[in-house]
PDB file of C-alpha atoms in Angstrom:
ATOM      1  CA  UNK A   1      50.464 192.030  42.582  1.00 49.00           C
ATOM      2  CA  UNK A   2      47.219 191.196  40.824  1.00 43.00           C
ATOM      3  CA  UNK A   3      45.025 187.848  42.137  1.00 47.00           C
ATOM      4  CA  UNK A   4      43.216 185.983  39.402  1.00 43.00           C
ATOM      5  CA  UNK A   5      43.307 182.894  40.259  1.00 45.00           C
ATOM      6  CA  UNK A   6      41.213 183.012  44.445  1.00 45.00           C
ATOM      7  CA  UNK A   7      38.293 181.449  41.948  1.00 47.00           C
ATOM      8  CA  UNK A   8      38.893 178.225  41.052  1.00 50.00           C
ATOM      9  CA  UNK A   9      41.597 177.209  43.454  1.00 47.00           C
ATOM     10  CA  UNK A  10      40.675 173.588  43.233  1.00 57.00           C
ATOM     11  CA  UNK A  11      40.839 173.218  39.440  1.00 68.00           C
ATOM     12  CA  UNK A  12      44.188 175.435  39.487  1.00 59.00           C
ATOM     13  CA  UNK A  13      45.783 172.451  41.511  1.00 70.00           C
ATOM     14  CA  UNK A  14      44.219 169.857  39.880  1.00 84.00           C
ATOM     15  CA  UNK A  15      45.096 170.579  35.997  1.00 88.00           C
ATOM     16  CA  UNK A  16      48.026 172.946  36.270  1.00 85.00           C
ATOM     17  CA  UNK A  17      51.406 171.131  35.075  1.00 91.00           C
ATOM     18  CA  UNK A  18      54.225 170.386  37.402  1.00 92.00           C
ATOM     19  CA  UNK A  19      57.529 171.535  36.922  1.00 95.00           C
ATOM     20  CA  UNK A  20      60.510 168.665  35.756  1.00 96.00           C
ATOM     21  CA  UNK A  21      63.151 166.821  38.610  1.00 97.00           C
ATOM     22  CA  UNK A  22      65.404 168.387  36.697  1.00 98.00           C
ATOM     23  CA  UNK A  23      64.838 171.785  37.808  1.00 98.00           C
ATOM     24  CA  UNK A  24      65.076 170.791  41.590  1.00 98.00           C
ATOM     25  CA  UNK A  25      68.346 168.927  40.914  1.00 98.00           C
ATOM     26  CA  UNK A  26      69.684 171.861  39.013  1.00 98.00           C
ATOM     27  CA  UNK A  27      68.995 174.424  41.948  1.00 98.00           C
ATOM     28  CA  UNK A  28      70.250 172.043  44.406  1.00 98.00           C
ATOM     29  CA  UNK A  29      73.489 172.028  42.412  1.00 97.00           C
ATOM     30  CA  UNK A  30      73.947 175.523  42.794  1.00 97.00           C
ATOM     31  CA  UNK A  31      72.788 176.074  46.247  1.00 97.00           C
ATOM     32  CA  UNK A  32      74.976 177.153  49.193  1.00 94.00           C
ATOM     33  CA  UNK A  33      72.755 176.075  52.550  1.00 97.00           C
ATOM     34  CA  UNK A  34      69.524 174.693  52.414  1.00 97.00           C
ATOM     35  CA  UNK A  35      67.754 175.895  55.696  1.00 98.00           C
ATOM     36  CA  UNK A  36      65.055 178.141  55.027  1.00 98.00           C
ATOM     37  CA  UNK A  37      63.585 178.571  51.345  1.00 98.00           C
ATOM     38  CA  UNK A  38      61.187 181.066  50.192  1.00 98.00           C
ATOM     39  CA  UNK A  39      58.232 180.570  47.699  1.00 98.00           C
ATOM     40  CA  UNK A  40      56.761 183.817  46.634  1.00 97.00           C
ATOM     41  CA  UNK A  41      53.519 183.508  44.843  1.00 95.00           C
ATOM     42  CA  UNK A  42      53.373 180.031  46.300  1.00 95.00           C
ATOM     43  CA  UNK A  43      49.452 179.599  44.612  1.00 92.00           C
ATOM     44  CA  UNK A  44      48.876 175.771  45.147  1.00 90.00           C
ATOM     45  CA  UNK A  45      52.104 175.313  46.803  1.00 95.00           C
ATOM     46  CA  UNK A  46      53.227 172.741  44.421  1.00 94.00           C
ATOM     47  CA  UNK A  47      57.080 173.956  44.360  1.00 97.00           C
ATOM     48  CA  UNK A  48      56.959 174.691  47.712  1.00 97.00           C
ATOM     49  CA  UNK A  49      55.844 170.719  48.381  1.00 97.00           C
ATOM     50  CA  UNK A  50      58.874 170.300  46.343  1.00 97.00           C
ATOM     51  CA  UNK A  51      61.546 172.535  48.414  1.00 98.00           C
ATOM     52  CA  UNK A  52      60.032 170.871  51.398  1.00 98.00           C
ATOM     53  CA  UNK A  53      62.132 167.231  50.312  1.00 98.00           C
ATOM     54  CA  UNK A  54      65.400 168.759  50.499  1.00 98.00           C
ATOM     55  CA  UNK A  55      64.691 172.384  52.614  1.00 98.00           C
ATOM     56  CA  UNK A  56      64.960 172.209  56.693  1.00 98.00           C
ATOM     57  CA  UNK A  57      62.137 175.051  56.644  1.00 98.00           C
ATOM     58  CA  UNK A  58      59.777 176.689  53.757  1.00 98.00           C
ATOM     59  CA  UNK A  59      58.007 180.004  54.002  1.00 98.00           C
ATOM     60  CA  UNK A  60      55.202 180.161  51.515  1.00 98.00           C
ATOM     61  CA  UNK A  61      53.217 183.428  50.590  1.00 97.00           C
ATOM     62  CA  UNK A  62      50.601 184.298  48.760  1.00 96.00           C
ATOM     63  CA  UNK A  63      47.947 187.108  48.914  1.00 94.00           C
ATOM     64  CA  UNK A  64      45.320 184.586  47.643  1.00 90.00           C
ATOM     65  CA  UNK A  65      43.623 183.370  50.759  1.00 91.00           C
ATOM     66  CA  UNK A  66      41.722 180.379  48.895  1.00 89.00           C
ATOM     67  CA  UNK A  67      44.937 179.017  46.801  1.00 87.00           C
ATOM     68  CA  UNK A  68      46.499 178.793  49.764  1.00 92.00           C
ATOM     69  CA  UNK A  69      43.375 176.598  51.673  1.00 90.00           C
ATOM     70  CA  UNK A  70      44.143 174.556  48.218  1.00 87.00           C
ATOM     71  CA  UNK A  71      47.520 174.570  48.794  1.00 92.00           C
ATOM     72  CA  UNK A  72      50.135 171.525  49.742  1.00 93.00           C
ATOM     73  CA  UNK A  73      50.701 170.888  53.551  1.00 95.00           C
ATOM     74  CA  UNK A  74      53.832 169.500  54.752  1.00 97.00           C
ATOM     75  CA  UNK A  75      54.905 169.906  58.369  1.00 98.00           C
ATOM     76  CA  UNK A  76      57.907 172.495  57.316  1.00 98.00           C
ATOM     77  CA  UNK A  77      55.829 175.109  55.027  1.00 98.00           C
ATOM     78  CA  UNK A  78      54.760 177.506  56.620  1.00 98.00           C
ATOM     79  CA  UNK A  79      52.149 179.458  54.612  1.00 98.00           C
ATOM     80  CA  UNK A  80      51.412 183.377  55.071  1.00 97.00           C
ATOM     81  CA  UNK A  81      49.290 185.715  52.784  1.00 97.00           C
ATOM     82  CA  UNK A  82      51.884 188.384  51.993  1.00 96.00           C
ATOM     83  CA  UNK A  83      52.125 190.758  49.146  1.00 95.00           C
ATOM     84  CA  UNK A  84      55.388 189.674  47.101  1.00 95.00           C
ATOM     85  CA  UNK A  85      56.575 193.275  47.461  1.00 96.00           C
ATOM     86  CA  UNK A  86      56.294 194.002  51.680  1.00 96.00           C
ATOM     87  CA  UNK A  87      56.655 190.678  53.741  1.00 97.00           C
ATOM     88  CA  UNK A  88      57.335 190.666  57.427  1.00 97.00           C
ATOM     89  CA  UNK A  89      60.348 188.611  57.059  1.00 98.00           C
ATOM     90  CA  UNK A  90      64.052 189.721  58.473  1.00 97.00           C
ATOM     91  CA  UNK A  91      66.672 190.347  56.655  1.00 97.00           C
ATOM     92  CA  UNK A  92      69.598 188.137  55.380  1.00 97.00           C
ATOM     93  CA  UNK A  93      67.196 184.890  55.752  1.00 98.00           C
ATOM     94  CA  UNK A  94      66.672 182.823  52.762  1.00 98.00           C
ATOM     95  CA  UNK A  95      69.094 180.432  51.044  1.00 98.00           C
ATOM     96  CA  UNK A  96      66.567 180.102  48.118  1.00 98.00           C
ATOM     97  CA  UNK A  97      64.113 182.326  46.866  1.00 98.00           C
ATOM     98  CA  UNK A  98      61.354 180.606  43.946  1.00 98.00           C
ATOM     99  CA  UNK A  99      58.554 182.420  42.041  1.00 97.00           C
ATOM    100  CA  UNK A 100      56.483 179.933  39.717  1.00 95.00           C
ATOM    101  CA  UNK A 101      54.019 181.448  37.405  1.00 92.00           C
ATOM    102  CA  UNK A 102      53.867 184.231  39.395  1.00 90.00           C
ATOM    103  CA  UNK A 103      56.727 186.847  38.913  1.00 92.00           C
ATOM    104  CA  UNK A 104      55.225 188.636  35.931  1.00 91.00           C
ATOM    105  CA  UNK A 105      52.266 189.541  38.103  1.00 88.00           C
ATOM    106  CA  UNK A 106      54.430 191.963  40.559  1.00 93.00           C
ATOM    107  CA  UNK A 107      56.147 195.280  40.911  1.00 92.00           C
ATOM    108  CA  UNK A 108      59.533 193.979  39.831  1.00 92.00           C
ATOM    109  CA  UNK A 109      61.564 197.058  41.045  1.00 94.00           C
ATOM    110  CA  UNK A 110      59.413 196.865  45.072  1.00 96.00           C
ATOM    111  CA  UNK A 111      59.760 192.714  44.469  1.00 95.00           C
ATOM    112  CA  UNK A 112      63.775 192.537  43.670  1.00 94.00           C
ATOM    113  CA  UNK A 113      63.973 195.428  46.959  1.00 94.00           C
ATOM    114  CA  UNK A 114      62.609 193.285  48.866  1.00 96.00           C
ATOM    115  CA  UNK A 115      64.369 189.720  47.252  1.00 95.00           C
ATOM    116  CA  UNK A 116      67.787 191.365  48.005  1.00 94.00           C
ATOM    117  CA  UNK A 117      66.850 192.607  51.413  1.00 96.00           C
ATOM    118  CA  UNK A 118      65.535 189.031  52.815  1.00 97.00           C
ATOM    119  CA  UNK A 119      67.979 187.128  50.632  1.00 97.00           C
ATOM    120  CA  UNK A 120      71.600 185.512  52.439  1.00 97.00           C
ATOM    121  CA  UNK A 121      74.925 186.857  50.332  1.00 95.00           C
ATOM    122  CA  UNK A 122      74.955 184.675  47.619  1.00 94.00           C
ATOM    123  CA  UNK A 123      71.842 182.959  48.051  1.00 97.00           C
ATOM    124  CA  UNK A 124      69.724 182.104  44.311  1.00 98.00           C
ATOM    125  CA  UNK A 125      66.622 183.126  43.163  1.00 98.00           C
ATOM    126  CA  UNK A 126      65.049 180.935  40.872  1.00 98.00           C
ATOM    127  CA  UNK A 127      62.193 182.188  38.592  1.00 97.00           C
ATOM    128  CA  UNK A 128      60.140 179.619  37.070  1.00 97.00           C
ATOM    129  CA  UNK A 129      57.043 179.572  34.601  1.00 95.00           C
ATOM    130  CA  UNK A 130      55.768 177.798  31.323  1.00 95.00           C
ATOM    131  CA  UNK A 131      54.811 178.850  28.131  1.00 94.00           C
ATOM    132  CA  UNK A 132      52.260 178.023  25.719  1.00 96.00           C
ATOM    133  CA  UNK A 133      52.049 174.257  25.552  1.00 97.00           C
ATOM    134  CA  UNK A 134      51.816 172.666  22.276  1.00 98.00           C
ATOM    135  CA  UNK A 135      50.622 169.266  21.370  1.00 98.00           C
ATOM    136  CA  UNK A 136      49.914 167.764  17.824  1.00 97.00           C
ATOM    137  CA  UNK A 137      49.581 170.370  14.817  1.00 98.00           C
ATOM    138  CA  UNK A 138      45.796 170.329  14.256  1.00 98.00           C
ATOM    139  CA  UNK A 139      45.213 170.517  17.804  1.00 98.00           C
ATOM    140  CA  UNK A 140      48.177 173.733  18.025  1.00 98.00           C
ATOM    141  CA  UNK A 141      46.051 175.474  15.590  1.00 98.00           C
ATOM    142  CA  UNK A 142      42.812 175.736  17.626  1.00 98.00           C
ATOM    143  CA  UNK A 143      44.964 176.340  20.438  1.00 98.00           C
ATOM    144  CA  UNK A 144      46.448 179.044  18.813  1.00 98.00           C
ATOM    145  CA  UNK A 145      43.458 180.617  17.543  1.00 98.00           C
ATOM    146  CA  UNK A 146      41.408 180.515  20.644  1.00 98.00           C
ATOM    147  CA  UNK A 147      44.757 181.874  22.256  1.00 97.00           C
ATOM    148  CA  UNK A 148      44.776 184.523  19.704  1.00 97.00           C
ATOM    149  CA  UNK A 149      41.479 185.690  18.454  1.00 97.00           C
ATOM    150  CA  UNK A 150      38.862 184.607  21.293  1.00 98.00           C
ATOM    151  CA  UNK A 151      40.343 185.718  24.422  1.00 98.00           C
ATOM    152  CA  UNK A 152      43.082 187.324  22.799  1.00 97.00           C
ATOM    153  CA  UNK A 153      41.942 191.059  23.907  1.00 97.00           C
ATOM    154  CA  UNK A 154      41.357 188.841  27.527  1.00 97.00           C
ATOM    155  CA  UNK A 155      45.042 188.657  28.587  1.00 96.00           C
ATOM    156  CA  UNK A 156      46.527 190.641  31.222  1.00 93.00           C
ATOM    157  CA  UNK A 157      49.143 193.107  29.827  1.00 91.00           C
ATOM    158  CA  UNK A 158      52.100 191.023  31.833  1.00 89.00           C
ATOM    159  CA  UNK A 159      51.312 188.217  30.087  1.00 90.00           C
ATOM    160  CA  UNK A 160      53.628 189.138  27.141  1.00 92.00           C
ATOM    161  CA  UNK A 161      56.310 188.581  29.763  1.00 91.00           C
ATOM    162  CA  UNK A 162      55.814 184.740  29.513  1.00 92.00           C
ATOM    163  CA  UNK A 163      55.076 184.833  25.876  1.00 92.00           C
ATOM    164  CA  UNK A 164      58.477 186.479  25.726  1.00 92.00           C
ATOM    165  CA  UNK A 165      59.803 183.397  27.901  1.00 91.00           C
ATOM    166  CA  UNK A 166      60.761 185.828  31.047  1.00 92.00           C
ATOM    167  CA  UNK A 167      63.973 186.857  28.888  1.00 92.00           C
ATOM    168  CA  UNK A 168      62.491 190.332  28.816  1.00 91.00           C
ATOM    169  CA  UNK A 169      62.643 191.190  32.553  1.00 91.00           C
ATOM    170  CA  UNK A 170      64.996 192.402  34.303  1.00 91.00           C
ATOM    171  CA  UNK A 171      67.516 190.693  36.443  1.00 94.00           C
ATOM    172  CA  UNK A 172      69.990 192.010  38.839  1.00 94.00           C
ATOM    173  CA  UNK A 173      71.584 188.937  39.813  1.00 95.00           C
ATOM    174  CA  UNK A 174      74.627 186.794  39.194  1.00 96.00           C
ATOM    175  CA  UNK A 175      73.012 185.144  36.144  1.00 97.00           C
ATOM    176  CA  UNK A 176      73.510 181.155  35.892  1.00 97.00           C
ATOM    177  CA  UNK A 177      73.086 179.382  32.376  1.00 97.00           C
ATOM    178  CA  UNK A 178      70.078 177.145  32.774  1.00 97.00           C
ATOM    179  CA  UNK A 179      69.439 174.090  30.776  1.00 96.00           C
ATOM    180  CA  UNK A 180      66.887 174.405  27.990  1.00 95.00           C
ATOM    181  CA  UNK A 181      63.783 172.140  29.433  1.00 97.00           C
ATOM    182  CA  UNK A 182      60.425 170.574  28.061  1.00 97.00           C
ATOM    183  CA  UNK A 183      57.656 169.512  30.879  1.00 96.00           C
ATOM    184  CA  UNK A 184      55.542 166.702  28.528  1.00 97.00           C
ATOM    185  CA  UNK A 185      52.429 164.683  29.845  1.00 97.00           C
ATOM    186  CA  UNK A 186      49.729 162.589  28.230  1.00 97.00           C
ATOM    187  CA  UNK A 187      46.673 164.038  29.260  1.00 98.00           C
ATOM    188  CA  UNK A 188      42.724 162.906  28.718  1.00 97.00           C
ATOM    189  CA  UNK A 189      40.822 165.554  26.293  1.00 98.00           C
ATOM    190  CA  UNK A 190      39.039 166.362  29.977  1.00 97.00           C
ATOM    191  CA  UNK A 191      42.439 167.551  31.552  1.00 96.00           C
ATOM    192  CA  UNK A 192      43.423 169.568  28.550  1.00 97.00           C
ATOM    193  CA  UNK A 193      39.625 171.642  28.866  1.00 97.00           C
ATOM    194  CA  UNK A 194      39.995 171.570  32.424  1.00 95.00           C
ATOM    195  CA  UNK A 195      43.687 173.323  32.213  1.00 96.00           C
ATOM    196  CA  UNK A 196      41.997 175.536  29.704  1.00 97.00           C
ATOM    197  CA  UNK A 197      39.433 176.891  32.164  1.00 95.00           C
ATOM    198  CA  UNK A 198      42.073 177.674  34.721  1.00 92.00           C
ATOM    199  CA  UNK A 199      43.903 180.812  32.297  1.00 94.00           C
ATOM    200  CA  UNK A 200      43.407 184.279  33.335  1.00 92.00           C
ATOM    201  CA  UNK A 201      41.715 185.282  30.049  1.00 96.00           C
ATOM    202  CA  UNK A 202      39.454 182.669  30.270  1.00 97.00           C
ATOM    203  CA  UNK A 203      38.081 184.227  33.668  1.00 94.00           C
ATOM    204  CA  UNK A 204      38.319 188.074  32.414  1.00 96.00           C
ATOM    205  CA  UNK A 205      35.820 186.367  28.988  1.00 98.00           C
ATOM    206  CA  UNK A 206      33.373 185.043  31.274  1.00 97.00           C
ATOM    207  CA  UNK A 207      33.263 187.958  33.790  1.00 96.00           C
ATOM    208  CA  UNK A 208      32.487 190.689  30.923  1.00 97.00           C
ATOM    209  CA  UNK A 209      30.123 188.676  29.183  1.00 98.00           C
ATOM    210  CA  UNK A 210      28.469 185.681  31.097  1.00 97.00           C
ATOM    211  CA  UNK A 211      29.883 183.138  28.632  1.00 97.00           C
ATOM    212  CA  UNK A 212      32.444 180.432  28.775  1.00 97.00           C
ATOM    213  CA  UNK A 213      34.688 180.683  26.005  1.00 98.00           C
ATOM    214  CA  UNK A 214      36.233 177.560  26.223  1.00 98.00           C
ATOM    215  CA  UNK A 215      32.890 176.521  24.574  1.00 97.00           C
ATOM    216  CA  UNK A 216      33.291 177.740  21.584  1.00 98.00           C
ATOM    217  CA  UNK A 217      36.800 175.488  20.732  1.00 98.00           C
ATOM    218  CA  UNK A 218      35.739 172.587  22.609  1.00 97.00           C
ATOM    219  CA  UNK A 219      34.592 170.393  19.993  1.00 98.00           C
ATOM    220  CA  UNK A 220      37.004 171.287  17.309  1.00 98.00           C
ATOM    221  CA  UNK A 221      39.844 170.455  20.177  1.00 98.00           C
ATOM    222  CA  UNK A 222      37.857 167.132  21.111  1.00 98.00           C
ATOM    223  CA  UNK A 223      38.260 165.638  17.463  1.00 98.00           C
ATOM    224  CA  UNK A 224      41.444 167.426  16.541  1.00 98.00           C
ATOM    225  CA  UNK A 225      43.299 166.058  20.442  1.00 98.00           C
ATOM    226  CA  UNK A 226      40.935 162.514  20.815  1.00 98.00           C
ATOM    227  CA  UNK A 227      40.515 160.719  24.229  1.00 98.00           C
ATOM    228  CA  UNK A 228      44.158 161.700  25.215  1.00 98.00           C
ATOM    229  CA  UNK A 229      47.451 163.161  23.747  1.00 98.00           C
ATOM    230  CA  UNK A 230      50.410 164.057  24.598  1.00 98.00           C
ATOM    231  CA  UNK A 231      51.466 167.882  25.595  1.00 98.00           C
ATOM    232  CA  UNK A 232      54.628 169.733  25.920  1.00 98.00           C
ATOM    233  CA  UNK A 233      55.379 172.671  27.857  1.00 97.00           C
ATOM    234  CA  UNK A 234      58.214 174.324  27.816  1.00 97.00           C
ATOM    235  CA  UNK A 235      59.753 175.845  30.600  1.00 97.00           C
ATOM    236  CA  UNK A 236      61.465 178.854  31.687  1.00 96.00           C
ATOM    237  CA  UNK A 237      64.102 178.964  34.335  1.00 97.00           C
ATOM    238  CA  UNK A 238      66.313 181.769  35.300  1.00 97.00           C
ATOM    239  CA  UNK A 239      68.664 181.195  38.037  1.00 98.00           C
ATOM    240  CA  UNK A 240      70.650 184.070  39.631  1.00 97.00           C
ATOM    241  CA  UNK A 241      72.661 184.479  42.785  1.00 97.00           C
ATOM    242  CA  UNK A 242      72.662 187.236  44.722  1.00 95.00           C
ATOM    243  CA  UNK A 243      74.817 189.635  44.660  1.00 82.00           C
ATOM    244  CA  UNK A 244      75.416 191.167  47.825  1.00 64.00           C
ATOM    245  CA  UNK A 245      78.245 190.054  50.387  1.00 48.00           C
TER     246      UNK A 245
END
């Protein structure tokens, strides 16, 4: 599992969007016990704030040791920094498993070994992530061409995995329709560069060459967004139970 995102820690958890009710309510539907819950790339621990409202007990990992000093405390998450691949967990644990904006970053065959090891019979895995936002259509195409063309050459290979909206990967589980869902906000012009500054590519640009490349959009996206706008993100969910038992 790769970590780029120990820098900037604060700024991850401040601009990074949320994830809609409507995907807790959905996995609640479809879940047999709610005891213990896994979060597996926890980052900020924002879902794993969220599991903590209806979970007796959370175990959050990471192998980012400054997201998770960033991260969301509750009295029943535990955090740990563990590899998503080789945790010290037992076996036959976990009622839930979640991954948010994390999964494409692991060894899925060494991850899914270890999901179905620590997993109950028939508990769910839930993998979660959002694709390119979009927002109104002068504003898309700067987007889409600092996307593109500036840090294009920037992005981690995985990243195609989201771009492909996780439909791509594989998954060995008892596959559950999900429903098709849109995360929207209305955010200030200084949210939208903020979230900006948080993408991987961003970070490999300025490493390699000392620049931030956010820069070079920033006042085309200023008068093509204005003060504030609205954005929409949608989301990928894939819900499985699994299959063991």
């Amino acid at each position: 599992m790769k970590d780029n995102f120990s820098t900037r820690s604060g700024a991850y958890r401040k601009f990074r969007p949320e994830y809609p009710q409507e995907v807790y309510e959905f996995i609640q539907k479809h879940l047999k016990a709610s005891e213990l819950a896994w979060d597996c790339g926890t980052g900020n621990g924002q879902v794993a704030g969220k599991l903590a409202e209806f979970f007796g007990r959370v175990e959050a990992t990471d192998i980012s040791k400054n997201q998770i000093a960033h991260a969301v405390k509750r009295p029943n998450i535990n955090y740990s920094i563990q590899a998503a691949e080789n945790t010290s967990f037992p076996n036959n644990v976990f009622d839930l498993l979640t991954t948010a904006q994390a999964f494409h970053w692991f060894d899925f065959d060494q991850f899914y070994s270890e999901v179905q090891r620590c997993l109950k019979p028939n508990a769910l895995i839930a993998i979660l992530g959002y694709g390119l936002f979009s927002s109104k259509p002068a504003t898309n195409l700067v987007i889409e061409y600092f996307y593109n063309e500036i840090i294009g050459p920037y992005w981690d290979p995985e990243r195609k995995y989201l771009d492909e909206a996780y439909k791509s990967i594989p998954f060995p589980f008892e596959e559950i329709e999900t429903p098709g869902l849109i995360q929207s906000y209305n955010w200030s012009i200084e949210h939208l560069v903020g979230y900006l500054r948080t993408w991987s590519a961003v970070k490999h640009y300025e490493r390699k060459n000392g620049k931030d490349p956010v820069e070079f959009i920033e006042k085309d996206l200023r008068t093509s967004f204005g003060k504030s706008n609205e954005v929409n993100f949608p989301i990928l969910f894939r819900l499985g139970k699994n299959r063991k038992g």
